[in-house]
Short mmCIF file of C-alpha atoms in Angstrom, two decimals:
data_model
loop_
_atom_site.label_atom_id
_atom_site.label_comp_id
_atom_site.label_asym_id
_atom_site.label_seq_id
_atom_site.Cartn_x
_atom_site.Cartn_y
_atom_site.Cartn_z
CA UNK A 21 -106.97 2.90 20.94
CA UNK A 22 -103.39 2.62 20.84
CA UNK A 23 -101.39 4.28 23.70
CA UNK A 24 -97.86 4.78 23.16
CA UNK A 25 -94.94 6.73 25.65
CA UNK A 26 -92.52 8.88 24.35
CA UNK A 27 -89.55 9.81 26.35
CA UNK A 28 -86.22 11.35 25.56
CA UNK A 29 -83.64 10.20 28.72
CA UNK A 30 -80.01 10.73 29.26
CA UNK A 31 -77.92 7.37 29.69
CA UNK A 32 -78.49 7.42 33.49
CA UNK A 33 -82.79 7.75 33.35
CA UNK A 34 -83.01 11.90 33.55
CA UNK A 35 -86.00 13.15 31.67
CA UNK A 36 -85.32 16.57 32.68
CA UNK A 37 -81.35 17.89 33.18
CA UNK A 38 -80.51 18.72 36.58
CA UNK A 39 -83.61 20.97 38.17
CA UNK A 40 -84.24 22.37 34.10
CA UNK A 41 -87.77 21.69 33.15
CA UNK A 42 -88.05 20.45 29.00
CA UNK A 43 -86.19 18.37 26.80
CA UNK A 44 -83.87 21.01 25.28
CA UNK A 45 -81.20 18.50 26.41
CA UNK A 46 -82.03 16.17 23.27
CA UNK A 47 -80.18 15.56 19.79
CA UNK A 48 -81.92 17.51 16.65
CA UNK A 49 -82.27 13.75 15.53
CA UNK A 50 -84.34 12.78 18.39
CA UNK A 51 -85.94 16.45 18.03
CA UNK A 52 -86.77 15.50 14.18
CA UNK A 53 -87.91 12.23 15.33
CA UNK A 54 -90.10 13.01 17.54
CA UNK A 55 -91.80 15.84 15.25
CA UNK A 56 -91.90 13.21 12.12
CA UNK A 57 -93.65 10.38 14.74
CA UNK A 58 -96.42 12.94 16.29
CA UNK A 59 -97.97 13.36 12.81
CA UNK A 60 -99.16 9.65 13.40
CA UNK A 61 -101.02 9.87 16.19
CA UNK A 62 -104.53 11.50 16.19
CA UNK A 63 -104.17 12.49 19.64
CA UNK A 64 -101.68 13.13 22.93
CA UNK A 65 -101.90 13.55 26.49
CA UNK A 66 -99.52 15.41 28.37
CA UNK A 67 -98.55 17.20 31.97
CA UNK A 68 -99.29 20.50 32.81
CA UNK A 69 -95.36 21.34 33.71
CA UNK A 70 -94.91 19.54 29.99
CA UNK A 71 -97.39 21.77 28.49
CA UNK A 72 -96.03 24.94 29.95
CA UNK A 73 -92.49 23.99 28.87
CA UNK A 74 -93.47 23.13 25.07
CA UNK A 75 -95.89 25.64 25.09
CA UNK A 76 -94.81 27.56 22.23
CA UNK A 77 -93.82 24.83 20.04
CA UNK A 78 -97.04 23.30 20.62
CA UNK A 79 -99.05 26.46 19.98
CA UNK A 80 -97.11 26.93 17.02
CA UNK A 81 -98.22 23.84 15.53
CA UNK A 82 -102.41 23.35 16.95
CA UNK A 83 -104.06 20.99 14.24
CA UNK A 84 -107.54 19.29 14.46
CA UNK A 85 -106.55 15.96 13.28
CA UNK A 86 -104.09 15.73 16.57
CA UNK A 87 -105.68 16.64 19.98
CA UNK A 88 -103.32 17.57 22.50
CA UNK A 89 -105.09 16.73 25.85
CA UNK A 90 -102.96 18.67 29.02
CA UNK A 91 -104.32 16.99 32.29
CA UNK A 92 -104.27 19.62 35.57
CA UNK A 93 -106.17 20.14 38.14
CA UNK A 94 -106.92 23.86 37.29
CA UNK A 95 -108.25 23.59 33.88
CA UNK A 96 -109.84 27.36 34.23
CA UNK A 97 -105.72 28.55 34.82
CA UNK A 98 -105.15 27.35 30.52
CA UNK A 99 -108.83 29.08 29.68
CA UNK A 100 -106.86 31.51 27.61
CA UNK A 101 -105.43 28.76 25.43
CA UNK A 102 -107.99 26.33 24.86
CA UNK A 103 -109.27 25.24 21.63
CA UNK A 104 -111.68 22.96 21.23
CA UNK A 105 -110.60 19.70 19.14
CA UNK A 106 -106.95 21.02 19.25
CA UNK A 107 -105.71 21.39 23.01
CA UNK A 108 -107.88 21.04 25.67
CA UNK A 109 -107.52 21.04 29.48
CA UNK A 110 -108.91 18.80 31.64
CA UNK A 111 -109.11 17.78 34.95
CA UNK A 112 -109.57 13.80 35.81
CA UNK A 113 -109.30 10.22 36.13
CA UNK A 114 -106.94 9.20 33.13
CA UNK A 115 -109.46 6.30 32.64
CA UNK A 116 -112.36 8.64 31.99
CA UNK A 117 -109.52 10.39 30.01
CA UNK A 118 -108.82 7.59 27.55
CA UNK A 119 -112.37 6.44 27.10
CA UNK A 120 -113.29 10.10 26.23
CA UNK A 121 -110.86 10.27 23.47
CA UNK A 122 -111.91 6.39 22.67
CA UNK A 123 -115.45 7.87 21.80
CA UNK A 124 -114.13 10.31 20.17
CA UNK A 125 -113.10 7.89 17.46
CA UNK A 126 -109.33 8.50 18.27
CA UNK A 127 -107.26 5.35 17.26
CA UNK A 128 -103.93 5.93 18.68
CA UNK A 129 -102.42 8.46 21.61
CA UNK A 130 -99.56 9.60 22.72
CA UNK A 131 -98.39 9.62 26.27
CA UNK A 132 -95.95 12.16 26.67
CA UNK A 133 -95.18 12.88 30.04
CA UNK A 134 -93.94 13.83 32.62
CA UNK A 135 -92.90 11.23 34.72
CA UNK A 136 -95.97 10.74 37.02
CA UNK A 137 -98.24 10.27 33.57
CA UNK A 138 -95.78 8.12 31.96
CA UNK A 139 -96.00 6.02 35.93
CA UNK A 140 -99.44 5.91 36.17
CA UNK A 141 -100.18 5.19 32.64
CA UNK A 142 -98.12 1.88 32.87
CA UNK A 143 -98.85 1.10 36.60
CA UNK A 144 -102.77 1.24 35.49
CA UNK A 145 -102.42 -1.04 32.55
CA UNK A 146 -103.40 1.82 29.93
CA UNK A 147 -99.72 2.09 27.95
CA UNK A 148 -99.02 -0.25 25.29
CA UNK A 149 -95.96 0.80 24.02
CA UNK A 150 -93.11 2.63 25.59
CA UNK A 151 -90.54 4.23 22.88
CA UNK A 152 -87.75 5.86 24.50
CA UNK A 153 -84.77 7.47 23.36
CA UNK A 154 -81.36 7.08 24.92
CA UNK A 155 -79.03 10.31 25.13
CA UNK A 156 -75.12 9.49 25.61
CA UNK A 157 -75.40 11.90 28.23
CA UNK A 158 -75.21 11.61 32.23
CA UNK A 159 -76.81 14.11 34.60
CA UNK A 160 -76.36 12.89 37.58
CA UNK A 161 -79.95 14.51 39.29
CA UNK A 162 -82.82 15.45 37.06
CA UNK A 163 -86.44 14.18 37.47
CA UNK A 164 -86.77 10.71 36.28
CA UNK A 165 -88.36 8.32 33.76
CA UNK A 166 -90.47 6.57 36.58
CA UNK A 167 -91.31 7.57 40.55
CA UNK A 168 -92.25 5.60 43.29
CA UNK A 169 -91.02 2.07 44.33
CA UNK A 170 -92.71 0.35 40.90
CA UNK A 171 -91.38 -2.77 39.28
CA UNK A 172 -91.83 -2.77 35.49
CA UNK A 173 -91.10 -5.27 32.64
CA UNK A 174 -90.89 -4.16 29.21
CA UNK A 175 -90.41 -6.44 25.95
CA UNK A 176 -87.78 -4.68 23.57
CA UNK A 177 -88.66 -4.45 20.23
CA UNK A 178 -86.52 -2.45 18.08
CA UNK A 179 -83.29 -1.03 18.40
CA UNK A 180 -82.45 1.88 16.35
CA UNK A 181 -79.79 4.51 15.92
CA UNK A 182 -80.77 7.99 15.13
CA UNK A 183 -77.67 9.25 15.06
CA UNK A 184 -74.50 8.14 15.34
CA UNK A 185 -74.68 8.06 19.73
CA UNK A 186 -78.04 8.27 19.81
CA UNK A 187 -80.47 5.52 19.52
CA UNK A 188 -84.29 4.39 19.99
CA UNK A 189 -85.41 1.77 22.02
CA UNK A 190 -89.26 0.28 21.87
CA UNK A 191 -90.88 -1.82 23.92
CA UNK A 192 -94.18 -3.14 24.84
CA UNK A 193 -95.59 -3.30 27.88
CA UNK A 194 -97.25 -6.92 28.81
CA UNK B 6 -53.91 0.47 31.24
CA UNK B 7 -57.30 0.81 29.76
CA UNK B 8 -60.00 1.65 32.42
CA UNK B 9 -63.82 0.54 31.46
CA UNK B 10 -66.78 0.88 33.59
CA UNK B 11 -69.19 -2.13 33.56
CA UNK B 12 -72.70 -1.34 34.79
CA UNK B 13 -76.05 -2.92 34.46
CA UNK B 14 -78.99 -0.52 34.78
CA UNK B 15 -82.99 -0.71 34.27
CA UNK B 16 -84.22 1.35 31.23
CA UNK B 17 -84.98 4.25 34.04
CA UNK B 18 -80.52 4.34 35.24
CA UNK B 19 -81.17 2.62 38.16
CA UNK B 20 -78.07 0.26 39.77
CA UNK B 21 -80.01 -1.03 42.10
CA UNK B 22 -83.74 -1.95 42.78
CA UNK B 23 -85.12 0.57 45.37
CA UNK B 24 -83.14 0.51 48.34
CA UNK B 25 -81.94 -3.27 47.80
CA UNK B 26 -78.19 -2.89 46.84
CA UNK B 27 -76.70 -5.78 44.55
CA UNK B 28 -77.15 -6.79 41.45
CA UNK B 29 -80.31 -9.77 41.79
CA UNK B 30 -81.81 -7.62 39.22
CA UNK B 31 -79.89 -8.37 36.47
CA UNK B 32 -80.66 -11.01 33.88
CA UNK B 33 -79.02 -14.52 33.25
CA UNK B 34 -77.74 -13.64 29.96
CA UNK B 35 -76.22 -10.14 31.67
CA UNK B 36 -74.55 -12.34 34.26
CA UNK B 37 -73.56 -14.66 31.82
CA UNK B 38 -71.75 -11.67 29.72
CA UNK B 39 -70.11 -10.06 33.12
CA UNK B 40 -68.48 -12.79 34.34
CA UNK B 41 -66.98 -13.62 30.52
CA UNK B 42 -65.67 -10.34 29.96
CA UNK B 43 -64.39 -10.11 33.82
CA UNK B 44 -61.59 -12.45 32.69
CA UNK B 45 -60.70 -10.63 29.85
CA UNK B 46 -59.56 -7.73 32.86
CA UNK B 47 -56.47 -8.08 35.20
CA UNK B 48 -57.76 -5.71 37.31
CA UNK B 49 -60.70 -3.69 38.86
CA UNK B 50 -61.62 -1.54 41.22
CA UNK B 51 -64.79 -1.38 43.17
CA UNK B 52 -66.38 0.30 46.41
CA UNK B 53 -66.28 -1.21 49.53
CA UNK B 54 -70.65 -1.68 49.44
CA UNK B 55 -70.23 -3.40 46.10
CA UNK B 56 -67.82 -5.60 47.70
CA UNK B 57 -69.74 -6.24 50.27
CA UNK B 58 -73.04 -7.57 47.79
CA UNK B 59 -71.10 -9.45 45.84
CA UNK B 60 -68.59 -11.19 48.38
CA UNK B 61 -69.86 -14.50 47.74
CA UNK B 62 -69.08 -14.41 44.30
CA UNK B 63 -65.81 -12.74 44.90
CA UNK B 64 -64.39 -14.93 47.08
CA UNK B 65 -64.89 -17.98 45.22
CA UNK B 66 -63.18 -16.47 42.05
CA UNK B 67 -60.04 -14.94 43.57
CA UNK B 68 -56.77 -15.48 41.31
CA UNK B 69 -53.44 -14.01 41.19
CA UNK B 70 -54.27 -12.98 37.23
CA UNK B 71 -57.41 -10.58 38.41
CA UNK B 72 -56.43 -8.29 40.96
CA UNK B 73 -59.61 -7.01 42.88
CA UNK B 74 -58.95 -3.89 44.41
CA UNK B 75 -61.77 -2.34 47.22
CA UNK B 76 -61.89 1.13 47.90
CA UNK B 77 -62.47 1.53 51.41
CA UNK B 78 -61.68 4.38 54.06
CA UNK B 79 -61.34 1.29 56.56
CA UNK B 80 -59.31 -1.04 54.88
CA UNK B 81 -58.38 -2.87 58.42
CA UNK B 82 -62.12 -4.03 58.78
CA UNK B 83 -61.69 -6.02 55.88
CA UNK B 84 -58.29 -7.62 57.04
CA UNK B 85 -59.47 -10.94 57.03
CA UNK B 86 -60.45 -10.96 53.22
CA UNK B 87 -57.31 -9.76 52.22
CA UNK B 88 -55.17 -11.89 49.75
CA UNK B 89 -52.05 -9.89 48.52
CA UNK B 90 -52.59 -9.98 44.53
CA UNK B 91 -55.77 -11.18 44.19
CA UNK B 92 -57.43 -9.11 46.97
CA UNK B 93 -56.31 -5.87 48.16
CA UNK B 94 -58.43 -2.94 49.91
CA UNK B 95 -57.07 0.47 50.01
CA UNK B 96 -58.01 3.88 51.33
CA UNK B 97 -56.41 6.48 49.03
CA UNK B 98 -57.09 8.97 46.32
CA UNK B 99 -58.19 7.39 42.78
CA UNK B 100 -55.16 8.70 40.65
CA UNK B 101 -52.41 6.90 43.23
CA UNK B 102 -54.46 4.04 43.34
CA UNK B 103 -54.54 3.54 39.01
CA UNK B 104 -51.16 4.24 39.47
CA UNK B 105 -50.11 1.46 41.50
CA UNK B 106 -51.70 -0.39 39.52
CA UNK B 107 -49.85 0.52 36.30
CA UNK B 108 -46.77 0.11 37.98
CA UNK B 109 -47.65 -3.51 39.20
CA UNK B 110 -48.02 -3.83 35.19
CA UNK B 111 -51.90 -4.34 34.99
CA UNK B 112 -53.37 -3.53 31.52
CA UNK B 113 -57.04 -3.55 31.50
CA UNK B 114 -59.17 -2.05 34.56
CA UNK B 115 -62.80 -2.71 35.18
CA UNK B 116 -64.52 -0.24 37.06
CA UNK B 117 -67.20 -1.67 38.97
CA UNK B 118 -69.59 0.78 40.98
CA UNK B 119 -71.03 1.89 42.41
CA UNK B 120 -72.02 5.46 41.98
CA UNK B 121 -69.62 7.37 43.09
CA UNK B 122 -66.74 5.11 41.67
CA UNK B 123 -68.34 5.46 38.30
CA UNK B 124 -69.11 9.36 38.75
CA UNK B 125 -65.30 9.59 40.11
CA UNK B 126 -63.74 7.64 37.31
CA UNK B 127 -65.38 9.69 34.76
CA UNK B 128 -65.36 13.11 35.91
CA UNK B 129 -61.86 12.98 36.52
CA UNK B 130 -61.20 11.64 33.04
CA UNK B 131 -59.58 8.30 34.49
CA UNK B 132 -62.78 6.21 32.39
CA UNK B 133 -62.14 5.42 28.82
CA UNK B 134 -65.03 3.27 27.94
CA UNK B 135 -68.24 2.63 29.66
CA UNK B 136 -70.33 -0.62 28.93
CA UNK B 137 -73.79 -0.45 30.15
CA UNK B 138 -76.44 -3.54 30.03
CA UNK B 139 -79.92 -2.23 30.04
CA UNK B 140 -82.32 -4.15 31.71
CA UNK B 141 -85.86 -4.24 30.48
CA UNK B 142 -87.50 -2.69 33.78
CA UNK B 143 -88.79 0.27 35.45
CA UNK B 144 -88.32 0.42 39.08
CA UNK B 145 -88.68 4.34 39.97
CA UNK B 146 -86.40 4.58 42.85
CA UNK B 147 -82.85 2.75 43.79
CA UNK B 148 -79.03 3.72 43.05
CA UNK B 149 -78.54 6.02 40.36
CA UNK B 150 -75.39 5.32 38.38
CA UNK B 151 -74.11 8.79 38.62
CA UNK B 152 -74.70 11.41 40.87
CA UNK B 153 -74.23 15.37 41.61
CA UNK B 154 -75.07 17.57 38.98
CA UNK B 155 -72.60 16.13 36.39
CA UNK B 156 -72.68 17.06 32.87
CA UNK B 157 -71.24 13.85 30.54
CA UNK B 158 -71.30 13.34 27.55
CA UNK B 159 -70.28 9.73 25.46
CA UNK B 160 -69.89 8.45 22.37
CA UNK B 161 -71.63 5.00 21.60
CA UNK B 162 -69.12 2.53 19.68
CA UNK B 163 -71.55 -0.81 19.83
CA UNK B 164 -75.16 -2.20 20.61
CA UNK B 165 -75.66 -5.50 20.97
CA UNK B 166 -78.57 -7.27 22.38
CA UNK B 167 -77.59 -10.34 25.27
CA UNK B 168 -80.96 -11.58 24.76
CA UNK B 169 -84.35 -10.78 22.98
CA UNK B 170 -84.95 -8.02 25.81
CA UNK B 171 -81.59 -7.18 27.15
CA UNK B 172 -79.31 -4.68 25.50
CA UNK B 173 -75.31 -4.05 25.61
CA UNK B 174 -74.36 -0.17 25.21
CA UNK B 175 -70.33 0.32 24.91
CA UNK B 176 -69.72 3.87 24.79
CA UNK B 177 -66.72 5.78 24.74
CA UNK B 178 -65.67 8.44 26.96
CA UNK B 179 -64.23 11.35 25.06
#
């Protein structure tokens, strides 16, 4: 199974804008990307705090064929919007995580935060890819792409502009 | 007298790694670049910390056609560095000191960190262009390159990779 980060940023490594939760800082380019690029995976893992700020976009659009998997530790708290096959809560190792959706016959998943899932995932060897997209904005204080005192090396792929300030960078991770 | 910030930053907007400050981050091919484009400046300005990482390599390339200018609220300390047009430090407020230096007939001003110079330089609207190298890494805590709860906002002119991994943002600042 592929696993693949997505991350919006501004230019100075801010996930989130000052102490605002979500992504409502991005482009409608990276907004439209990121819808388009979803479609292709079969399945996503994602924060609690990221579930409960995308909740209604991502309730808006529950499909089978793309399983949205929200990791907390009090699974019985989202009872009231579980659906099995479409977004499910659980509560555990992200290696027992990954080869659940592995049996499952998924073939390609979608990390997508926040930034202790997106550290963990690449600390623990599970990420393969790491697309991010660079903002031409500065914050300042906001919570970042990475925590902890970690020391990652990416390859760059690609280098692409979604608009005219606003590009894509992907890389692999070794 | 144009004024451009030069930065280098892992893909998370880090300056520094952890609490090591300096620079040993940074690739050969961004070193390569930054010392290149240095002599395209006649001046810069930088913090008195910066100064104090990169004094080695500051010392060795003094000349009379690059001014070096260190920000400093003890300027005396450094006395014995001091070379009068090739390497002044000054305590005073940022507008007097791009003055003086458009007086003294300098052109072209590199900005040089760290974070608060940078935050400074742009919040005030002194910064008209802001080059960024982004470093293939991840190191989750360090220098940020701006701070406070600042709300910028660029325009990207160029993208250029220095090397298969390492990228070259130039982004104007409106």
């Amino acid at each position: 199974m592929d696993i693949i980060g997505i991350a919006a940023i501004s230019l100075d490594g801010c996930i989130t804008k000052h102490q605002s939760e979500g992504v409502s800082f991005t482009s409608s380019e990276d907004k439209l990307f990121f819808r388009k690029v979803l479609r292709t995976f079969d399945c996503s893992v994602l924060g609690s705090k990221t579930f409960q700020v995308s909740k209604d976009e991502i309730l808006k659009t529950l499909a089978r064929e793309r399983l949205r998997v929200v990791l907390t530790r009090q699974p019985a708290r989202f009872l009231p919007y579980a659906q099995k096959d479409k977004l499910e809560f659980k509560n555990g190792d992200l290696e027992d995580i990954f080869a659940e959706l592995r049996a499952r016959n998924k073939a390609r998943c979608a990390v997508l935060g926040g930034t202790r899932l997106y550290t963990e995932c690449i600390q623990r060897g599970f990420m393969n890819e790491l697309w991010v997209t660079v903002e031409p904005l500065g914050f300042g204080s906001g919570k970042r792409l990475f925590e902890g005192q970690v020391e990652f090396r990416f390859h760059l792929g690609s280098v692409e502009r979604l608009s005219h300030d606003t590009i894509l960078l992907k890389y692999t991770v070794p």
